[in-house]
Short mmCIF file of C-alpha atoms in Angstrom, two decimals:
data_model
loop_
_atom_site.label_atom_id
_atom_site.label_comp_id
_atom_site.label_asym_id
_atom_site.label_seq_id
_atom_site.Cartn_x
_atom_site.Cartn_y
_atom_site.Cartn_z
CA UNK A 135 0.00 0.00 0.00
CA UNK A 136 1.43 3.32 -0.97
CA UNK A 137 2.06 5.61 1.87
CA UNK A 138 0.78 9.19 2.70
CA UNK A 139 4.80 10.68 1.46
CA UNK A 140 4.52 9.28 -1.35
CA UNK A 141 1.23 10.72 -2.19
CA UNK A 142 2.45 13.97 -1.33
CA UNK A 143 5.26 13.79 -3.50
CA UNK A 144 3.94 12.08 -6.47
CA UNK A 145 1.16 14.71 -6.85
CA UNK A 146 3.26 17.52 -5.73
CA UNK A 147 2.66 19.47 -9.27
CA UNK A 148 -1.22 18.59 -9.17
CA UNK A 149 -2.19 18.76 -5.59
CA UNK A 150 -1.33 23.14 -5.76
CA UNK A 151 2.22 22.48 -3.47
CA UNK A 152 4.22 23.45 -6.34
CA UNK A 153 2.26 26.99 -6.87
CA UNK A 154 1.22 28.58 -3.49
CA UNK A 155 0.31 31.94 -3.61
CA UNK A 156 2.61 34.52 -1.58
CA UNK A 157 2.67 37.28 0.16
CA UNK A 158 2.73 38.42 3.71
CA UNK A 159 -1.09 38.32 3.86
CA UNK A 160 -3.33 35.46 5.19
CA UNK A 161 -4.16 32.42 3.12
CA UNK A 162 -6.56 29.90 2.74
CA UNK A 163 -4.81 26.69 0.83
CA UNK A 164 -6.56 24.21 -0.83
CA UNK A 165 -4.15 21.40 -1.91
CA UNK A 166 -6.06 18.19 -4.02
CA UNK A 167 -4.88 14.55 -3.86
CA UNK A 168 -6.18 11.72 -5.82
CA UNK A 169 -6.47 8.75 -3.39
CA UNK A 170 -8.40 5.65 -4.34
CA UNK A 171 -11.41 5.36 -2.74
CA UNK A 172 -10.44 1.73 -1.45
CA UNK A 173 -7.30 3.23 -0.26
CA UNK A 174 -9.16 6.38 1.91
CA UNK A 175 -8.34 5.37 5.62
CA UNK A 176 -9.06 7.82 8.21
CA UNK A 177 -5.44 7.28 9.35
CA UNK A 178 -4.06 7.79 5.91
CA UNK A 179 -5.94 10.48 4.82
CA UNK A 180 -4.86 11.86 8.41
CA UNK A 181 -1.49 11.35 7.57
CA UNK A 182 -1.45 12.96 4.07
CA UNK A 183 -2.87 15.82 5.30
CA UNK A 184 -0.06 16.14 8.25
CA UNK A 185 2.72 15.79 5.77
CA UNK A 186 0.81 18.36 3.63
CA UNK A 187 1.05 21.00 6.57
CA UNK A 188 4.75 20.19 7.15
CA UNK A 189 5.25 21.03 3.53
CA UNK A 190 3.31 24.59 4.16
CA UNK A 191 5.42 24.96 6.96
CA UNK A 192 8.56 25.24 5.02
CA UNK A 193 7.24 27.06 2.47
CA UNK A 194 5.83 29.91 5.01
CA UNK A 195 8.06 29.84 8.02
CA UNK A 196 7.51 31.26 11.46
CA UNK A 197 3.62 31.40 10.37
CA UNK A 198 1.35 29.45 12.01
CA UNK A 199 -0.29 26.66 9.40
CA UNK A 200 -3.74 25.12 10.40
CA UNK A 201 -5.45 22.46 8.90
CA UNK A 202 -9.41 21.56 8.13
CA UNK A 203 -10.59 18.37 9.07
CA UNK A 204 -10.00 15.88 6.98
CA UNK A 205 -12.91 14.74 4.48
CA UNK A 206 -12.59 12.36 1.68
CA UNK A 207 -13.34 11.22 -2.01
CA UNK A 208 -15.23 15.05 -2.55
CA UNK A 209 -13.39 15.88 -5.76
CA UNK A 210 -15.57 16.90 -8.37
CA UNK A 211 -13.61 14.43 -10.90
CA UNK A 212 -16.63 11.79 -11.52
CA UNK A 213 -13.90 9.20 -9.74
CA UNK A 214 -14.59 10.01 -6.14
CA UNK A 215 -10.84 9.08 -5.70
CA UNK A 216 -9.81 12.66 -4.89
CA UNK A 217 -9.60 14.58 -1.49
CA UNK A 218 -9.34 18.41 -0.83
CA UNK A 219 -7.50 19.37 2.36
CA UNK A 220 -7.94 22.94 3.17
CA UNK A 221 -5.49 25.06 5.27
CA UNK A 222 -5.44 28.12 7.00
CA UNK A 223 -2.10 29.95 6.70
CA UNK A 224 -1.58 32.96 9.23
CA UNK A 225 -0.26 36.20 8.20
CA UNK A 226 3.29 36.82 8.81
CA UNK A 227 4.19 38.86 11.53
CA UNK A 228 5.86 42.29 10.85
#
């Protein structure tokens, strides 16, 4: 069974990781992972989304990176293999 790294890296270019927007301002990121429906654990999808967040974390240091709960196969694709994980990204402090 593939794990949730791999997923993360794999789709890096299609889940949105590669192009987060910038600035100092507050975001809301919403990163998209295809993840076949027999695959969707709680624990995985869990786990995809807290590699996700470490991955925000480096690409917006010292700013405080929340995460949605976790909700599966919601993709609009006609699959129902995909998951959208939505994160909160603090402003940066001056």
């Amino acid at each position: 069974m593939k794990g949730a790294e791999a997923y993360v890296n794999d789709q890096w270019h299609s889940s949105g990781l590669a192009r987060l927007p910038e600035g100092p301002q507050e975001h809301c990121v919403t990163l998209t992972f295809v993840i076949p429906r027999d695959a969707q654990t709680t624990g995985l999808l869990n786990h995809v989304s807290e590699v996700a967040r470490q991955h925000l974390e480096k690409a917006y240091p010292g700013r405080n990176v929340t995460s949605r709960p976790v909700v599966g196969s919601v993709v609009g694709d006609g699959t129902g293999d995909g998951i959208n994980l939505k994160f909160q990204i603090a402003p940066a402090s001056n």
